[in-house]
CSV table of C-alpha atoms in Angstrom, one decimal:
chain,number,residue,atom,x,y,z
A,1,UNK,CA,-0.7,36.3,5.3
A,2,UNK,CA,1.0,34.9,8.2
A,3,UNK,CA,2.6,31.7,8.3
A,4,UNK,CA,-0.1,30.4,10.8
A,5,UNK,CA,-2.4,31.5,8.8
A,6,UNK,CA,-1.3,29.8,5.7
A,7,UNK,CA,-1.2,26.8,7.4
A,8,UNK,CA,-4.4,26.7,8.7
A,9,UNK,CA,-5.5,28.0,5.2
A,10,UNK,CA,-3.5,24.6,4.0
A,11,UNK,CA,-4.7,22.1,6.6
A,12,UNK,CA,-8.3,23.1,6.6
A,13,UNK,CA,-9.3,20.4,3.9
A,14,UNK,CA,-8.0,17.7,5.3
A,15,UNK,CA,-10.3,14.9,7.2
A,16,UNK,CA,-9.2,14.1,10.3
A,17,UNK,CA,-8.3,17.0,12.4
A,18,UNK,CA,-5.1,17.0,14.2
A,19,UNK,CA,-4.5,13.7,14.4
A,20,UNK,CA,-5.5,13.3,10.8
A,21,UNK,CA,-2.7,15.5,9.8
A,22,UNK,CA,-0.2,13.9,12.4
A,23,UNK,CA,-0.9,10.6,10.4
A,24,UNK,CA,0.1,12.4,7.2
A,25,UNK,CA,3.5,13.2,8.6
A,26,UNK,CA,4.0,10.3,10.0
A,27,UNK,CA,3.5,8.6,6.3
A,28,UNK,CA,5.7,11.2,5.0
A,29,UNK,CA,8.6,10.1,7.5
A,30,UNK,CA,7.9,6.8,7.2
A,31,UNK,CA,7.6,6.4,3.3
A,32,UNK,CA,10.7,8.6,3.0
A,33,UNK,CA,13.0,5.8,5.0
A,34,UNK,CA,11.5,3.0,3.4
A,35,UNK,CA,12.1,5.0,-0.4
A,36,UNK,CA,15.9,4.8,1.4
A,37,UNK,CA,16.0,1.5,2.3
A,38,UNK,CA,14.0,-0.5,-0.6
A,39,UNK,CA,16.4,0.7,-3.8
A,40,UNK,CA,19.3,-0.6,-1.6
A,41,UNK,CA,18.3,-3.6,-0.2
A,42,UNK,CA,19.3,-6.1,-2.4
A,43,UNK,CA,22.8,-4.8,-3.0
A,44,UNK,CA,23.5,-4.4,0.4
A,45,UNK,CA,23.1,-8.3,1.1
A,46,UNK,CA,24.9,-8.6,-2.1
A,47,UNK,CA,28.0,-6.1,-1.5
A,48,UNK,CA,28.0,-6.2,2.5
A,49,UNK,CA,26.8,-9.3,3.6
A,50,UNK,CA,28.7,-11.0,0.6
A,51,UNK,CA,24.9,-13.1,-0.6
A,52,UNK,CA,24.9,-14.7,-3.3
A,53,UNK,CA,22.2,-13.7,-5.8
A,54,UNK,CA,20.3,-16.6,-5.6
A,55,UNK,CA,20.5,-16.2,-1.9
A,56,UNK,CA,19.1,-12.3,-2.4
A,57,UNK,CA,16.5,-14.0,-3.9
A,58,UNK,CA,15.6,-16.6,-2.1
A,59,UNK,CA,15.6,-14.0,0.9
A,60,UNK,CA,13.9,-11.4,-0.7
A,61,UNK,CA,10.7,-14.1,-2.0
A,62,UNK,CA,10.5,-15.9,1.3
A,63,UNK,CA,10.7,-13.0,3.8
A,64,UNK,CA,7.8,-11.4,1.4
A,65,UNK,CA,6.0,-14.6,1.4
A,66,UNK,CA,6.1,-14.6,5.3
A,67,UNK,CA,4.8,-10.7,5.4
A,68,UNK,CA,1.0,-11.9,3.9
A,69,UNK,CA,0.5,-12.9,7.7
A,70,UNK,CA,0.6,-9.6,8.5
A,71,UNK,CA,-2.0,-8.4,7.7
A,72,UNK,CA,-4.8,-11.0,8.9
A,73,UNK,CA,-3.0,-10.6,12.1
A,74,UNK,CA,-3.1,-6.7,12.4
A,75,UNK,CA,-6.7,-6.5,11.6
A,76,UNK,CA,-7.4,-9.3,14.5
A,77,UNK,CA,-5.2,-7.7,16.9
A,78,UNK,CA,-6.8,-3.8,16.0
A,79,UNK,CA,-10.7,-5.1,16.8
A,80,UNK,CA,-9.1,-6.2,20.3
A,81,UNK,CA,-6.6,-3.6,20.8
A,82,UNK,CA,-6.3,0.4,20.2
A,83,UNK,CA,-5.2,0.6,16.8
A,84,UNK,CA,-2.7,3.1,17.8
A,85,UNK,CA,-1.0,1.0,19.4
A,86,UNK,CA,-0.6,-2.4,18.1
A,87,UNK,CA,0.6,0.5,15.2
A,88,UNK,CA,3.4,1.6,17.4
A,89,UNK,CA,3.9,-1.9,18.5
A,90,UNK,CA,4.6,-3.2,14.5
A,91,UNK,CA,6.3,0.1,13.8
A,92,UNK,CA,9.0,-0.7,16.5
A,93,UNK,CA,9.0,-4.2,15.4
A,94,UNK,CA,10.3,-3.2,11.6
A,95,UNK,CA,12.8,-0.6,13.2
A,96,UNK,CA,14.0,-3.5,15.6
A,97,UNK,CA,14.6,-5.9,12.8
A,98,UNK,CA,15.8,-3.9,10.6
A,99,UNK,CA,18.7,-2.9,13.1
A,100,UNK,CA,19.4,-6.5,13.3
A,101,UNK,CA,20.6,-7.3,10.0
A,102,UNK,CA,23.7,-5.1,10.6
A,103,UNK,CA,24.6,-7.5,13.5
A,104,UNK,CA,24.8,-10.5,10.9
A,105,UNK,CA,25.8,-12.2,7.6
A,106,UNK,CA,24.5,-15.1,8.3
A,107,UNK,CA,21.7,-16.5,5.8
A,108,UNK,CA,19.6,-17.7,8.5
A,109,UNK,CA,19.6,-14.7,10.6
A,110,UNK,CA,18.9,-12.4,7.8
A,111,UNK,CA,16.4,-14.5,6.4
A,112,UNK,CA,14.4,-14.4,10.2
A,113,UNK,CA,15.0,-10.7,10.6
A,114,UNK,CA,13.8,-9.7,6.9
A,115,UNK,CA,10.8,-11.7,7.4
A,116,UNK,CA,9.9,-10.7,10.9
A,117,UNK,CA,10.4,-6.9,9.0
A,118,UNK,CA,8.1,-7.8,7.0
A,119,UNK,CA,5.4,-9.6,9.0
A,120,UNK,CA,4.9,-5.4,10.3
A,121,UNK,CA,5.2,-3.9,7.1
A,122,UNK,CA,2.3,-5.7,6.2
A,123,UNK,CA,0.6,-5.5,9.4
A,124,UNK,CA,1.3,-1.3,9.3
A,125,UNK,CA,-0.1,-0.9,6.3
A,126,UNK,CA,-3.8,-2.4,7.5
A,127,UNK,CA,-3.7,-0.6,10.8
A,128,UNK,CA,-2.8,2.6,9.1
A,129,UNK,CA,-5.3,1.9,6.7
A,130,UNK,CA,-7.9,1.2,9.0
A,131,UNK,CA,-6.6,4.5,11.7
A,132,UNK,CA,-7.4,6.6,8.6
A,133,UNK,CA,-11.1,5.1,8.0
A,134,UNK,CA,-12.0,5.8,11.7
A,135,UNK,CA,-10.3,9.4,12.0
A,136,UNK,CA,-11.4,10.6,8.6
A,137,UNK,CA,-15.2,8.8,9.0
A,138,UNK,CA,-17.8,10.0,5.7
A,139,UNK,CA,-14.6,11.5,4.4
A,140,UNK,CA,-12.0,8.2,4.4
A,141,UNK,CA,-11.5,7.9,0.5
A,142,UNK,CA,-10.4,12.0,0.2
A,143,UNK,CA,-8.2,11.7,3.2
A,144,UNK,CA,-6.9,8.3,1.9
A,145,UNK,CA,-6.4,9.7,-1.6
A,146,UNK,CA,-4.3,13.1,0.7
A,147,UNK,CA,-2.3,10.4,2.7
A,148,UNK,CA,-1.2,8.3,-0.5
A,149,UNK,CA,0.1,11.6,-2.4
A,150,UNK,CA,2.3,12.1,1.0
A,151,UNK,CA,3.6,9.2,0.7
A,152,UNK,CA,4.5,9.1,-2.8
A,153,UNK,CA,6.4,12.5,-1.9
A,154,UNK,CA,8.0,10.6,0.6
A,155,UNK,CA,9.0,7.8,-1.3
A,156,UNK,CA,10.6,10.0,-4.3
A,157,UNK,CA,12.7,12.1,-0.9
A,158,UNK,CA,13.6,9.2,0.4
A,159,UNK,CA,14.9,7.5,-3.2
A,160,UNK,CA,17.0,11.0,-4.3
A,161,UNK,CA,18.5,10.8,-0.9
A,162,UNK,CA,19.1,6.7,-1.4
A,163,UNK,CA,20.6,7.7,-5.2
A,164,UNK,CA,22.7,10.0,-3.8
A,165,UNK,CA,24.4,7.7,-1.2
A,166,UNK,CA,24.0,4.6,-3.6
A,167,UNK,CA,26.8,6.7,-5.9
A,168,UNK,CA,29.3,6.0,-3.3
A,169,UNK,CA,28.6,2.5,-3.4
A,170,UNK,CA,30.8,2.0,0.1
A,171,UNK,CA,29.8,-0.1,2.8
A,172,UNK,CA,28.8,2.7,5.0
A,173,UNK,CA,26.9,4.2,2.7
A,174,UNK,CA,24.4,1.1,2.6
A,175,UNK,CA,24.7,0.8,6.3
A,176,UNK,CA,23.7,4.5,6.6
A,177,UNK,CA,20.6,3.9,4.3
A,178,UNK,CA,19.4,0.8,6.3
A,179,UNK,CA,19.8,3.4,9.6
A,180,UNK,CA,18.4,5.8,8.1
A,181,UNK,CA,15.3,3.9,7.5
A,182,UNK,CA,15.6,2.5,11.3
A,183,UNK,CA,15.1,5.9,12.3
A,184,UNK,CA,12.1,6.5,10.3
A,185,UNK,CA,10.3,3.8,11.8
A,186,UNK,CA,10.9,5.3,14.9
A,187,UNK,CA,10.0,8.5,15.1
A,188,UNK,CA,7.4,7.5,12.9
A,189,UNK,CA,6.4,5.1,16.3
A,190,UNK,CA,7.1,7.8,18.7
A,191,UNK,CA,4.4,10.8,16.7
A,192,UNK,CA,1.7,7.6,16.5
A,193,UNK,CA,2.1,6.7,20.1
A,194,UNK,CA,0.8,11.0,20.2
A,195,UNK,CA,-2.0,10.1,18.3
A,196,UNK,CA,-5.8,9.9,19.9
A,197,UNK,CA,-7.4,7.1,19.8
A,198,UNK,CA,-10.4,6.9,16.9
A,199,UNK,CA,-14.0,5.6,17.7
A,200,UNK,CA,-13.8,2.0,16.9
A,201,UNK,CA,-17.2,-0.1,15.9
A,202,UNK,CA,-15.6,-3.0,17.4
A,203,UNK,CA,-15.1,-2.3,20.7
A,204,UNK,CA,-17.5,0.3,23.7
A,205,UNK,CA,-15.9,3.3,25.5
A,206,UNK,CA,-16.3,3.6,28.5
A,207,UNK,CA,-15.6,6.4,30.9
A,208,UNK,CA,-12.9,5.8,32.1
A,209,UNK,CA,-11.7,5.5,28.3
A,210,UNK,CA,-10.6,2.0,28.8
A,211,UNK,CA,-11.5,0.0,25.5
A,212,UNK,CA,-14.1,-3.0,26.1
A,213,UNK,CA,-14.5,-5.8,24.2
A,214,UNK,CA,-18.0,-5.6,22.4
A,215,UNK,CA,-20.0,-9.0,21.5
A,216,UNK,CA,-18.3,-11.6,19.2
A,217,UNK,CA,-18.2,-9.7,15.7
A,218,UNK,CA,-18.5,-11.7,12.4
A,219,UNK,CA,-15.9,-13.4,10.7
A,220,UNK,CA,-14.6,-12.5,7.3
A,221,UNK,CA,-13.0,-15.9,6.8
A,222,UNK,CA,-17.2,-17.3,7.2
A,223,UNK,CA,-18.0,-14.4,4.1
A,224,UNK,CA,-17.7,-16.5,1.1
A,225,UNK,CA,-18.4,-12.8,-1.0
A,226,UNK,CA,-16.1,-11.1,0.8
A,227,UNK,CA,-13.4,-13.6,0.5
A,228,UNK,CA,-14.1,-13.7,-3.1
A,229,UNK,CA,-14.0,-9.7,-3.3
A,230,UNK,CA,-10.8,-9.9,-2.0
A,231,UNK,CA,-9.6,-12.9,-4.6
A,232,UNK,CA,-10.5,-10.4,-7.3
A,233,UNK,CA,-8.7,-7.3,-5.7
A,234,UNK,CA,-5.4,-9.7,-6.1
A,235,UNK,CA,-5.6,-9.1,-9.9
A,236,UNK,CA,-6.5,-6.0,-9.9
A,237,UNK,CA,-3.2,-4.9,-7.6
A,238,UNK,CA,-1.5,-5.9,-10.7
A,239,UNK,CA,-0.5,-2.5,-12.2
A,240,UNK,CA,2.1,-2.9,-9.1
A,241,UNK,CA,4.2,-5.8,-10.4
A,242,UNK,CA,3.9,-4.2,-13.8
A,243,UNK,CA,5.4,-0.8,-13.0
A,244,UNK,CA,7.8,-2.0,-10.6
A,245,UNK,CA,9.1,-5.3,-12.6
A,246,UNK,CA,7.6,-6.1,-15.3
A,247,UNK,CA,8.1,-2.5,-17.4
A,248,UNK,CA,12.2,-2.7,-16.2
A,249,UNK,CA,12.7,-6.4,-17.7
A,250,UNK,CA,10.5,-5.6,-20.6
A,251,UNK,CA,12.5,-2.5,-21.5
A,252,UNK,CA,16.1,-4.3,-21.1
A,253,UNK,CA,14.8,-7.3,-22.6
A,254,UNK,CA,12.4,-6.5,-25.2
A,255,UNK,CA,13.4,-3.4,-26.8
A,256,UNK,CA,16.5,-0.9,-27.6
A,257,UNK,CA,15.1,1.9,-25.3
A,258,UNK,CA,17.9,3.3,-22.8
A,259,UNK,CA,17.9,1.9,-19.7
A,260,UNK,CA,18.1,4.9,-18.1
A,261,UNK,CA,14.4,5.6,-19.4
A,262,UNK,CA,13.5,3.0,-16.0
A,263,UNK,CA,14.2,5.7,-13.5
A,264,UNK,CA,12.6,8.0,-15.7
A,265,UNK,CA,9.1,6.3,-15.8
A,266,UNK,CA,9.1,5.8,-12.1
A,267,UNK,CA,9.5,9.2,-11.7
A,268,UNK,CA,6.7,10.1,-14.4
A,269,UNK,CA,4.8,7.4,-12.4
A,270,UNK,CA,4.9,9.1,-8.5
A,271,UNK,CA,4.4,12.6,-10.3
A,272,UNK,CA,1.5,11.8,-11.7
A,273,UNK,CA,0.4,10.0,-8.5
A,274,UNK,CA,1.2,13.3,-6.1
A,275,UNK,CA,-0.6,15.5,-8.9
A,276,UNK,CA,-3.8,13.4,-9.7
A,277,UNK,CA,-4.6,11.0,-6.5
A,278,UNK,CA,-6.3,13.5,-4.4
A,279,UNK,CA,-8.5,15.5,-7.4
A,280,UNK,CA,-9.8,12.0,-8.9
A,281,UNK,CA,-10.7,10.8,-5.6
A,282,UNK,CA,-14.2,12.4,-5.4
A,283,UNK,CA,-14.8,10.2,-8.2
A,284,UNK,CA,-15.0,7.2,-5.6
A,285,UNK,CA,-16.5,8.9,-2.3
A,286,UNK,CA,-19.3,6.9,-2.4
A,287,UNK,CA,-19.5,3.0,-3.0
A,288,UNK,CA,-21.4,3.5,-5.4
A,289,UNK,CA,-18.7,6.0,-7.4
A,290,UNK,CA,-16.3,3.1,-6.3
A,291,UNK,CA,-18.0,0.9,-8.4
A,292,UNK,CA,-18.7,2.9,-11.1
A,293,UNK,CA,-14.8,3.3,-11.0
A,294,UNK,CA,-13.9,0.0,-11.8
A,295,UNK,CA,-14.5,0.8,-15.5
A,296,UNK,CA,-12.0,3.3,-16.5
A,297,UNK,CA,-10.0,1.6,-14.4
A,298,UNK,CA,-9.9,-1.9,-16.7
A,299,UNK,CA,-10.2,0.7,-19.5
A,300,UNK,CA,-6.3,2.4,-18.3
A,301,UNK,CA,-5.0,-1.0,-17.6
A,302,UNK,CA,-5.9,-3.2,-20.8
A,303,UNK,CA,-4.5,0.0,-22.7
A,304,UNK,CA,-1.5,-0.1,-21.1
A,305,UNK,CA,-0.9,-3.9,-22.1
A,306,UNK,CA,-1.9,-2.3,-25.9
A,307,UNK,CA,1.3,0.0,-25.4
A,308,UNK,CA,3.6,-2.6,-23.8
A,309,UNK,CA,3.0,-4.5,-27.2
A,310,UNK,CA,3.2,-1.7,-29.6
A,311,UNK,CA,6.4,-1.3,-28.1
A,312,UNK,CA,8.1,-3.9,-30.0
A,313,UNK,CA,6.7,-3.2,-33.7
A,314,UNK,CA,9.1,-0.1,-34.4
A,315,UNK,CA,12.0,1.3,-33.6
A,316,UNK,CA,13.5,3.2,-30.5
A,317,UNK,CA,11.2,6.3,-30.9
A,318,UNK,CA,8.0,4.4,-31.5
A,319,UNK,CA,9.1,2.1,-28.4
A,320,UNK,CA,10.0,5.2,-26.0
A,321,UNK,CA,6.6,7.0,-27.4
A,322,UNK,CA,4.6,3.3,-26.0
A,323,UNK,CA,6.5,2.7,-23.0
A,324,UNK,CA,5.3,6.6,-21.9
A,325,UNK,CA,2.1,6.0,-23.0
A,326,UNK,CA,2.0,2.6,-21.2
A,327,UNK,CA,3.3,4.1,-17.7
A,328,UNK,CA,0.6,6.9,-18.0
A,329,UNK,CA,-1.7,4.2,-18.3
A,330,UNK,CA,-0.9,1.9,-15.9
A,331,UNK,CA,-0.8,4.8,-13.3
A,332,UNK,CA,-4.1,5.6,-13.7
A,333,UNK,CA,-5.3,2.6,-13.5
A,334,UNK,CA,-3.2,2.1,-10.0
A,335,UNK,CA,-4.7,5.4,-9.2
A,336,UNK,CA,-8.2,4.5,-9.8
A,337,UNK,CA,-8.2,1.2,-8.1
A,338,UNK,CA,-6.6,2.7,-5.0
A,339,UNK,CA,-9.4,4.9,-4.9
A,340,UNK,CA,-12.1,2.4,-5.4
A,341,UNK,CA,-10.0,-0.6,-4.1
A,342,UNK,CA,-10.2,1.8,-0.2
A,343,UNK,CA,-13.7,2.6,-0.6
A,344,UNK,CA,-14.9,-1.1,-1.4
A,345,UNK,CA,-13.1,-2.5,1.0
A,346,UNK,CA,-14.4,-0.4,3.8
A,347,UNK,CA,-18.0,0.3,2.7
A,348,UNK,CA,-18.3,-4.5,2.3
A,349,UNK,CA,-16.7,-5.2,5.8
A,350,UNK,CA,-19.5,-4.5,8.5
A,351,UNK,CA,-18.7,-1.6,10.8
A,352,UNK,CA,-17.9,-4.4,14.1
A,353,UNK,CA,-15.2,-6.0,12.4
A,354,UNK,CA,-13.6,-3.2,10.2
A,355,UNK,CA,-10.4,-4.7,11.7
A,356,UNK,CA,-10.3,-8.1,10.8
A,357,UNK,CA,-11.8,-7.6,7.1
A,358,UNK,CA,-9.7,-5.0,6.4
A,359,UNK,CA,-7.3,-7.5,7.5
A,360,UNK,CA,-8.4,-10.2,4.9
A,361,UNK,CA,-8.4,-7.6,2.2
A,362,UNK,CA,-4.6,-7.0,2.8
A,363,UNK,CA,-4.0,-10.4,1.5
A,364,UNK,CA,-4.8,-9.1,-1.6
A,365,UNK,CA,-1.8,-7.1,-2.0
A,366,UNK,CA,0.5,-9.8,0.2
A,367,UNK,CA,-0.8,-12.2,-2.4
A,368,UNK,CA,0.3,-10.1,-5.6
A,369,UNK,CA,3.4,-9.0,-4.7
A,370,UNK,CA,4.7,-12.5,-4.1
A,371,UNK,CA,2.6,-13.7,-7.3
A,372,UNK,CA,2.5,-10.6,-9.4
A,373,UNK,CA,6.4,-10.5,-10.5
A,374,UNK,CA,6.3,-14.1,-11.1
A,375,UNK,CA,3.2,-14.0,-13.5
A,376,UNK,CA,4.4,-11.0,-15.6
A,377,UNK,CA,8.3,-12.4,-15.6
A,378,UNK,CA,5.6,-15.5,-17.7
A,379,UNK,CA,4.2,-12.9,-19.9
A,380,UNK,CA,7.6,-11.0,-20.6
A,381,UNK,CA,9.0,-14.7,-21.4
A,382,UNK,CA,5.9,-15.6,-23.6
A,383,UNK,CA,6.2,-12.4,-26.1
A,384,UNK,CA,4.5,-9.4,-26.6
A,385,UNK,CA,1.0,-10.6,-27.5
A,386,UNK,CA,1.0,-12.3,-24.0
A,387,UNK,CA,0.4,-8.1,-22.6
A,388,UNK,CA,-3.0,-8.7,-24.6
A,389,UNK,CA,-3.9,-12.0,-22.6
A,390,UNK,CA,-3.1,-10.4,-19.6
A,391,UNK,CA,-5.7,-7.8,-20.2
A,392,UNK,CA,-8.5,-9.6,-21.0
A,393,UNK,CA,-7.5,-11.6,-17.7
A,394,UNK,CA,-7.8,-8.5,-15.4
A,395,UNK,CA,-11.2,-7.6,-17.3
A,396,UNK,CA,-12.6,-10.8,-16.1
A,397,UNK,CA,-11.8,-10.1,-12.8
A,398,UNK,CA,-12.9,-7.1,-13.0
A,399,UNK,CA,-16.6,-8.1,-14.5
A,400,UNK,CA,-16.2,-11.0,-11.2
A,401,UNK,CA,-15.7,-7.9,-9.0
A,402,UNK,CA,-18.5,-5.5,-10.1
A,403,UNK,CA,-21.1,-8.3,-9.5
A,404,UNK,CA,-20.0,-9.0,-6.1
A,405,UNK,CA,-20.0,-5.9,-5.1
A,406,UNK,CA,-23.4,-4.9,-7.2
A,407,UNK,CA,-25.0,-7.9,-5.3
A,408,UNK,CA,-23.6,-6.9,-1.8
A,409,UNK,CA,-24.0,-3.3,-1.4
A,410,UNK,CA,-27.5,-2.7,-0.9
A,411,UNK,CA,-27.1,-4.8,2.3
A,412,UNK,CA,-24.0,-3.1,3.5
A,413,UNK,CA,-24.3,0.4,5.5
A,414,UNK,CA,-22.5,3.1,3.6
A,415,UNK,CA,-20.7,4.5,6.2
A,416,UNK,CA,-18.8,3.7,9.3
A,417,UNK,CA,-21.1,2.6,11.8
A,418,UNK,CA,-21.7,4.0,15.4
A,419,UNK,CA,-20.0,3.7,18.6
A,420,UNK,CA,-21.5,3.2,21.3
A,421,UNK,CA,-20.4,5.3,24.5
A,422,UNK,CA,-21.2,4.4,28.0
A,423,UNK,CA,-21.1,7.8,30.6
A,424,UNK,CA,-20.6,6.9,34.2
């Protein structure tokens, strides 16, 4: 077979067409920089710009903090504007930014530049979400489910490529990582700006392809369920602060295991992510299916806390056999919700507004990654039968979530809805 041929034998599955598949590459570039950048960032303002780590700290919390703006902001600015570009425009914005904190080591100014970074991280992440609900249409949760394996792939290039430069420990080895990921952003800017523009709900085409505004579209902060949808989705994003802090600090803290076991599970975490994402996710093509998800999902997750606890009442083996078992776990429960948490989100928000709920539901995530690490740094402090509390928290929120959405869906189209075309 030809290599054309096996390409088009490759790319025929995907949703989207060829912009679809543009996307993808564009998350793989983009992911890849960011896997560069995100292992280095906190010793390079330690080890470069000489902060102290209180001030890394400080920096790191606050600039995230700011981010959760993002995200409202995108999904106001997509309903007015072509998604692809305020994309570009945010894409640009981090790759700007980012450049910026090699002209400085000044708290201040790398305190504004981090959290003008990410104000568009968070803001790229709605708008890429909602460009990949408009392109893919009846077929958003597989090509979702296709565009977060990419980017896992692209976050485990990108952090071999960070290890390898992180070995040198010099100053221009962090410098090269933070260029590195300035260059990602943007030629990830410069393939979007190549990118069609999708059919958008919100706004009439006309012919003369200029976007018109259509008439006033509701308002997700007047949608007391949708709000509360979103409140719940905040817990639920927890597996995040988990995998990311709370199973590092419990291993160096709590047990004997070898530290190096961290990079290990991380690994075991975006392999199972790249090999599993994309067959699960016709479990949750329908909002229905979404729903139904929410189950096993609470299931993986209040398992995983099980582990995290068994991990303490033996010795190194029977930790290291938990700690797997408890990353396995808590993948698939990421996995799950991702699938459910896309297709919920979508299928609630009505089709003239896709932008600005979508925008509200990013809040979710903005909310638990500047609340997650702090409320399982609590549980790590309070002891291992605190993992057990924990669980029976997230199944309350999940209960909260499958009657909102159980009340709300039969009023809810289940798919995107038209656009309307003028010809003149």
């Amino acid at each position: 077979m030809s290599f054309s041929r096996r390409r088009a034998a490759l790319y025929a599955g995907i949703p989207g067409g060829r912009d679809g598949r543009r996307m993808l590459w564009i998350a793989l570039i983009n992911k890849a920089g960011t896997g560069l950048w995100m292992g280095a960032a906190a010793l390079y303002f330690t080890f470069v710009t000489g902060l102290s780590v209180t001030e890394v700290g400080l920096l790191m919390g606050i600039s995230g903090a700011a981010g959760i703006a993002g995200a409202p902001l995108a999904g106001h600015l997509a309903d007015r504007f072509p998604v692809t570009r305020v994309l570009v425009s945010a894409q640009l914005q981090q790759a700007v930014a980012l450049l910026a904190l090699l002209t400085t080591d000044n708290f201040s100014l790398l305190l504004l530049y981090s959290a003008v970074a990410s104000l568009a991280d968070r803001g790229s992440n709605v708008l890429t979400k909602l460009y990949a609900t408009r392109v893919a249409g009846p077929d958003r949760t597989r090509y979702q489910a296709v565009q977060r394996t990419v980017s896992n792939a692209g976050w485990a290039i990108g952090g071999l490529a960070g290890a390898g430069a992180l070995a040198a420990g010099t100053t221009h080895a962090y410098q090269a990582l933070l260029i590195g990921n300035v260059v990602s952003f943007a030629a990830a800017a410069a393939l979007t700006f190549r990118c069609a523009e999708p059919p958008s709900p919100s706004r009439t085409v006309t012919g003369s392809s200029h976007p018109v505004p259509a008439a006033p579209a509701p308002s997700p902060w007047r949608d007391r369920r949708y709000l509360l949808f979103t409140a719940t989705e905040a817990a639920l994003f927890l597996d995040d602060a988990v995998l990311q802090v709370g199973m590092p600090l419990w291993i160096v803290h709590a047990t004997d295991v070898p530290h190096g076991m961290v990079p290990l599970l991380m690994v075991l975490n975006c392999v199972l992510v790249v090999l599993c994402q994309v067959p699960l996710s016709r479990f949750g093509s329908t909002p229905e299916k979404a729903c139904a998800l929410l189950l096993p999902l609470v299931a993986c997750f209040v398992a995983g806390c099980a582990a995290m606890t068994v991990s303490t009442a033996g010795g190194t083996g029977l930790a290291i056999a938990a700690l797997t078992c408890a990353a396995v776990a808590f993948t698939f429960a990421e996995i799950l919700h991702s699938i459910a948490s896309w297709e919920l989100s979508v299928a609630l928000a009505p089709g003239d507004a896709q932008g600005a709920y979508l925008g509200v539901h990013g809040l979710s995530s903005s909310a638990q990654r500047s609340g997650g690490p702090l409320l399982v740094t609590a549980v790590i402090a309070a002891g291992p039968f605190a993992w057990p509390l924990l669980g029976a928290g997230v199944i309350a929120m999940v209960a909260a979530q499958r009657r909102l959405v159980r009340n709300r869906l039969p009023q809810r189209a289940l798919s995107v809805a038209p656009v309307t075309v003028s010809e003149h």
